[in-house]
Coordinates of C-alpha atoms in Angstrom, one line a residue:
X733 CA 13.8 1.2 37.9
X734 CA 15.3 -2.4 38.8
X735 CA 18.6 -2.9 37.6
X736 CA 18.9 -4.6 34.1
X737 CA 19.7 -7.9 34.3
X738 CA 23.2 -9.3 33.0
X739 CA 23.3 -10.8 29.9
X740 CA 26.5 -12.3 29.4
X741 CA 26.6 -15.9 31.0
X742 CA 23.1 -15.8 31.7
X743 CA 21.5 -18.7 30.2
X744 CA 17.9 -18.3 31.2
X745 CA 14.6 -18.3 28.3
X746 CA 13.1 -15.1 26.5
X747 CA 9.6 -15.2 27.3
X748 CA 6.7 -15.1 25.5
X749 CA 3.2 -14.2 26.3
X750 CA 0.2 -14.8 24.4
X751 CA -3.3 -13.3 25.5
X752 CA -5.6 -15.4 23.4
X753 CA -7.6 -18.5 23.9
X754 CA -5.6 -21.7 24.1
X755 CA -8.3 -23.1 21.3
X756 CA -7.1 -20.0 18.9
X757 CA -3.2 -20.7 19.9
X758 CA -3.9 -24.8 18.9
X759 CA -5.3 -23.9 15.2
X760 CA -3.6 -20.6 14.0
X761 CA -0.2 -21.2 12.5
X762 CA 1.3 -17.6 12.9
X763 CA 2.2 -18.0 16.5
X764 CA 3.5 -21.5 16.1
X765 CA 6.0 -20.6 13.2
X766 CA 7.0 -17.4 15.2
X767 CA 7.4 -19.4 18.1
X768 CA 10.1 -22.0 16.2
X769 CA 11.9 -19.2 14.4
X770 CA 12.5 -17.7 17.8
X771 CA 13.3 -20.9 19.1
X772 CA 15.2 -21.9 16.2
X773 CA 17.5 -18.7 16.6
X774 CA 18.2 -18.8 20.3
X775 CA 18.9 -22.6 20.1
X776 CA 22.2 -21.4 18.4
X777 CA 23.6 -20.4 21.7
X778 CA 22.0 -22.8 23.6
X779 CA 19.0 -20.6 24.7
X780 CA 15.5 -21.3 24.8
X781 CA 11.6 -19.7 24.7
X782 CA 9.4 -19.8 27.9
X783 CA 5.8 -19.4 26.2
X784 CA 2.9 -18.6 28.5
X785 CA -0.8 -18.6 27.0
X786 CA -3.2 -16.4 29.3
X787 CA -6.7 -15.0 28.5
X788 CA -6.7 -11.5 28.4
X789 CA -4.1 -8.6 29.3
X790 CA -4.3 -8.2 32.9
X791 CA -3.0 -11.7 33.2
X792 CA -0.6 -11.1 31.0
X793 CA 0.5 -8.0 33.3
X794 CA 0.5 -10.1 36.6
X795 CA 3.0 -12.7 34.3
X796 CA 5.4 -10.2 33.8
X797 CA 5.3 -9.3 37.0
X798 CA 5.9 -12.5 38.3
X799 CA 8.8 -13.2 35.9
X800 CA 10.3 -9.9 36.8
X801 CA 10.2 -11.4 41.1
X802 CA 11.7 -14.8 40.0
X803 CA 13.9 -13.8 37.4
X804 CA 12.9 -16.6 35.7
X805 CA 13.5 -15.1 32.0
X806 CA 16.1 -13.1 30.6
X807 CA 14.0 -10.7 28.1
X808 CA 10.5 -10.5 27.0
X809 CA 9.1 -10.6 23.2
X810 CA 6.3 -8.6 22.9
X811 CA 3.3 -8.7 20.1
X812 CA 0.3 -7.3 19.1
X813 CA 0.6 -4.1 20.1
X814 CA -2.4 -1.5 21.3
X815 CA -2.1 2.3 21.0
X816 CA -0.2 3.6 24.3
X817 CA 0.5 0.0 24.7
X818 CA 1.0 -0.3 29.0
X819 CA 3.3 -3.1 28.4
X820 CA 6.2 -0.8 27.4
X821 CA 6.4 1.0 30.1
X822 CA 5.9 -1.9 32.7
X823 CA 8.8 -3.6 31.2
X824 CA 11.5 -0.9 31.5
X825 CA 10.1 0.0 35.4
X826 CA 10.8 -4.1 36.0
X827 CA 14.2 -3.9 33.9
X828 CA 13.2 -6.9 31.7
X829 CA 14.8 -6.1 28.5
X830 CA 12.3 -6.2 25.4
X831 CA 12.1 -6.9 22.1
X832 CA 8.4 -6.3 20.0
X833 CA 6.9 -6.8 16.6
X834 CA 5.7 -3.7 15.8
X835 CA 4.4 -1.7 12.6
X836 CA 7.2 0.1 11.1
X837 CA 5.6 3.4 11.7
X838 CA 5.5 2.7 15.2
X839 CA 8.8 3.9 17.2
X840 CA 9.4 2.7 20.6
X841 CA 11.3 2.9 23.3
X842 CA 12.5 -0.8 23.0
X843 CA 14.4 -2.6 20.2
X844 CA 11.6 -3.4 17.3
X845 CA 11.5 -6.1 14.6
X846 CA 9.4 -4.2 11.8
X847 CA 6.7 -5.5 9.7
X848 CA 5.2 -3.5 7.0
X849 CA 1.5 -4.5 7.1
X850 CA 0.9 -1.4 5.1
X851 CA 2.7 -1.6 2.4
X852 CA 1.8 -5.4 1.7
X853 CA -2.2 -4.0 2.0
X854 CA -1.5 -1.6 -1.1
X855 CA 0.0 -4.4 -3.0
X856 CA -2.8 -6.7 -2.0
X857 CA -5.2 -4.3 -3.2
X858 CA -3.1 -3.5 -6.4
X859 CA -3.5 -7.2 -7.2
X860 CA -7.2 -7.5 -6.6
X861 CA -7.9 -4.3 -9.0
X862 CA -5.5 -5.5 -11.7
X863 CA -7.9 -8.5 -11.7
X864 CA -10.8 -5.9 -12.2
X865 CA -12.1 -6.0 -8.8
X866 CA -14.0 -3.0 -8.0
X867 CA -16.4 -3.8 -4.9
X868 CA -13.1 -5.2 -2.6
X869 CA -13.7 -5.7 1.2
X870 CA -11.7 -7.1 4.5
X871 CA -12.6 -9.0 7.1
X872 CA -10.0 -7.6 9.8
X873 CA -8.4 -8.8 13.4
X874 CA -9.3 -6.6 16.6
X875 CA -10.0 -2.9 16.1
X876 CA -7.6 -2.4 19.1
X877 CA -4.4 -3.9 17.8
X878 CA -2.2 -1.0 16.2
X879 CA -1.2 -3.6 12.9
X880 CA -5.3 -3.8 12.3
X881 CA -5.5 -0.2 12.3
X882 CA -2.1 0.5 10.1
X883 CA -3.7 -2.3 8.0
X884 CA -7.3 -0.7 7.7
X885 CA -6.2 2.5 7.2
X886 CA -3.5 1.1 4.5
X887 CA -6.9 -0.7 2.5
X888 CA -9.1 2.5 2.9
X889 CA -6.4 4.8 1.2
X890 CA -5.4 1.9 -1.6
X891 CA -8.6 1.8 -2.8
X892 CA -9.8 5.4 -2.6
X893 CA -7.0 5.6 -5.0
X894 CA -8.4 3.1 -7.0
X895 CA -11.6 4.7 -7.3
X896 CA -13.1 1.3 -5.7
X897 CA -15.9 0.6 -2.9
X898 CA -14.8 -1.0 -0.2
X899 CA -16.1 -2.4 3.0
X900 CA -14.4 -3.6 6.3
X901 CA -15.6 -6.5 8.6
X902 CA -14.3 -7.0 12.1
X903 CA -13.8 -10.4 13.7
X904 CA -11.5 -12.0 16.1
X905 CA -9.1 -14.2 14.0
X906 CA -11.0 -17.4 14.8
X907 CA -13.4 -19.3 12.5
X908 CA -16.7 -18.7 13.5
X909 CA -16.3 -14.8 13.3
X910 CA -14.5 -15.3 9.8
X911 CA -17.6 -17.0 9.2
X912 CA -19.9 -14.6 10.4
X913 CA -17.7 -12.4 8.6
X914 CA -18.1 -13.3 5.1
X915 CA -21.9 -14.3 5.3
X916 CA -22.6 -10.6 6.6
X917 CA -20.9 -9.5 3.5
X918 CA -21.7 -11.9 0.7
X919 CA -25.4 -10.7 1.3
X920 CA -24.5 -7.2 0.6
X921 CA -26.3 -5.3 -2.5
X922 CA -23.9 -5.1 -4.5
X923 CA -21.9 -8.2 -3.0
X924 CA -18.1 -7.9 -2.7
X925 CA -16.5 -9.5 -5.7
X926 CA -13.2 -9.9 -3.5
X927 CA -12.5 -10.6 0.3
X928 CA -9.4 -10.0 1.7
X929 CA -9.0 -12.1 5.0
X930 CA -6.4 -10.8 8.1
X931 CA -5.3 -14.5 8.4
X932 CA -5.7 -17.6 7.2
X933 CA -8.3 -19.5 9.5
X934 CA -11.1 -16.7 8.9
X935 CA -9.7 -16.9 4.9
X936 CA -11.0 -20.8 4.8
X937 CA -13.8 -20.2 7.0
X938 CA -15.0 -17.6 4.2
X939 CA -14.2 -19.7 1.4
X940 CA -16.4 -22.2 2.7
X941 CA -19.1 -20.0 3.9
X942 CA -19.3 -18.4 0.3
X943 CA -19.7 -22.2 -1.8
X944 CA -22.2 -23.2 0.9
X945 CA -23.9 -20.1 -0.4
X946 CA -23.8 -21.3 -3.9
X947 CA -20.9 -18.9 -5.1
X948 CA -17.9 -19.8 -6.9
X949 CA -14.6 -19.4 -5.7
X950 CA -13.0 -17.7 -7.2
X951 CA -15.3 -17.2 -10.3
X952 CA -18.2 -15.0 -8.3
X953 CA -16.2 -14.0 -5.3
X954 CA -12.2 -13.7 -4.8
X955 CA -10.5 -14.9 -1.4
X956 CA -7.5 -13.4 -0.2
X957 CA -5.7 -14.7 2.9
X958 CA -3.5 -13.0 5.0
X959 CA -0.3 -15.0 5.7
X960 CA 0.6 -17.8 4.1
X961 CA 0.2 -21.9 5.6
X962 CA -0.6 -25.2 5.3
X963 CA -4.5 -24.0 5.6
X964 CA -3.9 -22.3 2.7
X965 CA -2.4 -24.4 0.5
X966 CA -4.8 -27.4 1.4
X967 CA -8.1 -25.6 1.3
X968 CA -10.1 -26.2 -1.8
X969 CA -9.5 -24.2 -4.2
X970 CA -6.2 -23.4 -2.7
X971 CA -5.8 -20.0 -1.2
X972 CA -4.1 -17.2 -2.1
X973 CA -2.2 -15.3 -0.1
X974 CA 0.0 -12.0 1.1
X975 CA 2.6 -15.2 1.8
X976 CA 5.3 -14.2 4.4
X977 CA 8.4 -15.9 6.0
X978 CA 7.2 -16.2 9.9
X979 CA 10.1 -18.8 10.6
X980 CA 12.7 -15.8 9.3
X981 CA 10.6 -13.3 11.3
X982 CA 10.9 -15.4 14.3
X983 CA 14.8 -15.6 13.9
X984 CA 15.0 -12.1 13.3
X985 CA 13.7 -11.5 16.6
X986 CA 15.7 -14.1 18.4
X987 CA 18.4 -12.5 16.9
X988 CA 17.1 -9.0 18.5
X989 CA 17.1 -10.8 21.8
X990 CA 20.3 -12.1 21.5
X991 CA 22.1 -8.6 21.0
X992 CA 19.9 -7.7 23.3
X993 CA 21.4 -9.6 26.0
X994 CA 24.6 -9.3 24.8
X995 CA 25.5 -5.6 24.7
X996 CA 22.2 -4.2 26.5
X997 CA 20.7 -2.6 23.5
X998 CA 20.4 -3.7 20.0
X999 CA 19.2 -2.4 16.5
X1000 CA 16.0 -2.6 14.9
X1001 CA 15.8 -4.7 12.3
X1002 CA 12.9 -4.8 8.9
X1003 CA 11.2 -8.1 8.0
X1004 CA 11.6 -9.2 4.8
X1005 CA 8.1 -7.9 3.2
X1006 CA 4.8 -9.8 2.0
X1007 CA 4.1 -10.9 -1.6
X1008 CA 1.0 -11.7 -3.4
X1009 CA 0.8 -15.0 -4.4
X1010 CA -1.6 -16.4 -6.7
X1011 CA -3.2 -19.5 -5.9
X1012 CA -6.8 -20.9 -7.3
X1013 CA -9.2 -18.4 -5.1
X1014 CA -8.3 -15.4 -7.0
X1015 CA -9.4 -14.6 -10.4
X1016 CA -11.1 -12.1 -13.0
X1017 CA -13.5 -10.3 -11.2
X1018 CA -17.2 -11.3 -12.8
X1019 CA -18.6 -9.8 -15.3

């Protein structure tokens, strides 16, 4: 294993890698609020964020492999996660110190900043059947990322408890599968009453999808978006949504990198969790 590299006076960028399409990465919010959060935290000290877009994992690989030969960044941030993620173990055999998002049931071998998808898909299920929903479905992000799973498996259970039917839709984050999305369900016998979305671009896609369709939002169908943002709150109706702080997430992992690179290892820390908030395309589920 390469030797760790020093932390005190070094003054080099935490990277960042994002496998996605640059198109996705210029119209979803999340990454761009992580982004500043992280930036805004390592700014303190006079650090900074190397971000590098690529389009799938094996470039993502060959990256860290070439930041590892030109020591060009201090530590790594990694997100999205897969199930025996290969990342992990790449990063300790290049002694690139890391810091990932991760599921709180998830334990590493790496310093973690914990987000509790699962818990926020009970409550957004909770509020959905306290409206008298009873035919609830989702419209989730890739099968392969271990937050879609925790998430799916989090919706399943919520409303089996519930005693409700539920459905589950898989897209990509962007638009045009949110769109797909929601028509393939709003066609359903008996149609979903409620949707929740896994972010906010496939939650505004469906929206308009379902009043091009002749519903009402939210008075024949619900639409629940994942995430809070401006898309959200400009959409019409305005969305509601499992809002959460991505700036204070960001700085909570800046602040992960930064022990990080200070005392070569650093605690995990818990995101502050998501809550429901009511906005016009939730309502009473129809009679």
């Amino acid at each position: 294993m390469a030797a760790p590299y020093p932390g005190a006076m070094d003054t080099r960028p935490a990277g960042l890698v994002l496998a996605r399409t640059p198109r996705l990465f210029g119209i979803e919010p999340f990454y761009m609020e992580l982004l500043g959060g992280i930036e805004g935290a390592l700014a303190e000290v006079d650090r900074a964020v190397m971000l590098q877009v690529v389009p799938d994992s094996a470039a993502e690989i060959a990256t860290y492999r070439r930041w590892a030969a030109d020591r060009a960044v201090a530590a790594v941030v990694v997100v999205n996660l897969v199930a025996d993620d290969p990342r992990i173990g790449l990063l300790r055999e290049l002694g690139l110190p890391a810091a990932a998002l991760a599921p709180a049931s998830v334990r590493l071998p790496v310093a973690r900043v914990t987000v509790d998808g699962a818990s926020a898909m009970r409550e957004a299920v909770r509020e959905l059947v306290a409206l008298g929903h009873r035919r609830i479905a989702r419209v989730s992000g890739p099968r392969a990322l271990v937050h879609t799973r925790e998430r799916d498996e989090a919706f399943a259970q919520a409303c089996a408890e519930a005693g409700v039917d539920h459905v589950v839709a898989v897209a990509d984050y962007t638009e045009e599968a949110g769109a797909e999305a929601a028509a393939e369900l709003l066609v359903r016998d008996p149609r979903p009453t409620a949707v929740v979305f896994d972010n906010d671009v496939m939650a505004v896609a469906g929206a308009r999808v379902a009043k091009e369709r002749g519903l009402d939002v939210p008075g024949d169908v619900s639409v629940l978006a994942w995430d809070d943002s401006a898309l959200c709150r400009l959409a019409s109706p305005p969305l509601s949504a499992m809002s959460f702080d991505v700036d204070a997430l960001g700085r909570l992992v800046g602040a992960v990198v930064l022990e990080l690179l200070e005392h070569g290892e650093a605690a995990d820390r818990a995101a502050v969790e998501h809550r429901f908030l009511a906005r016009g395309s939730t309502g009473p589920a129809p009679a």
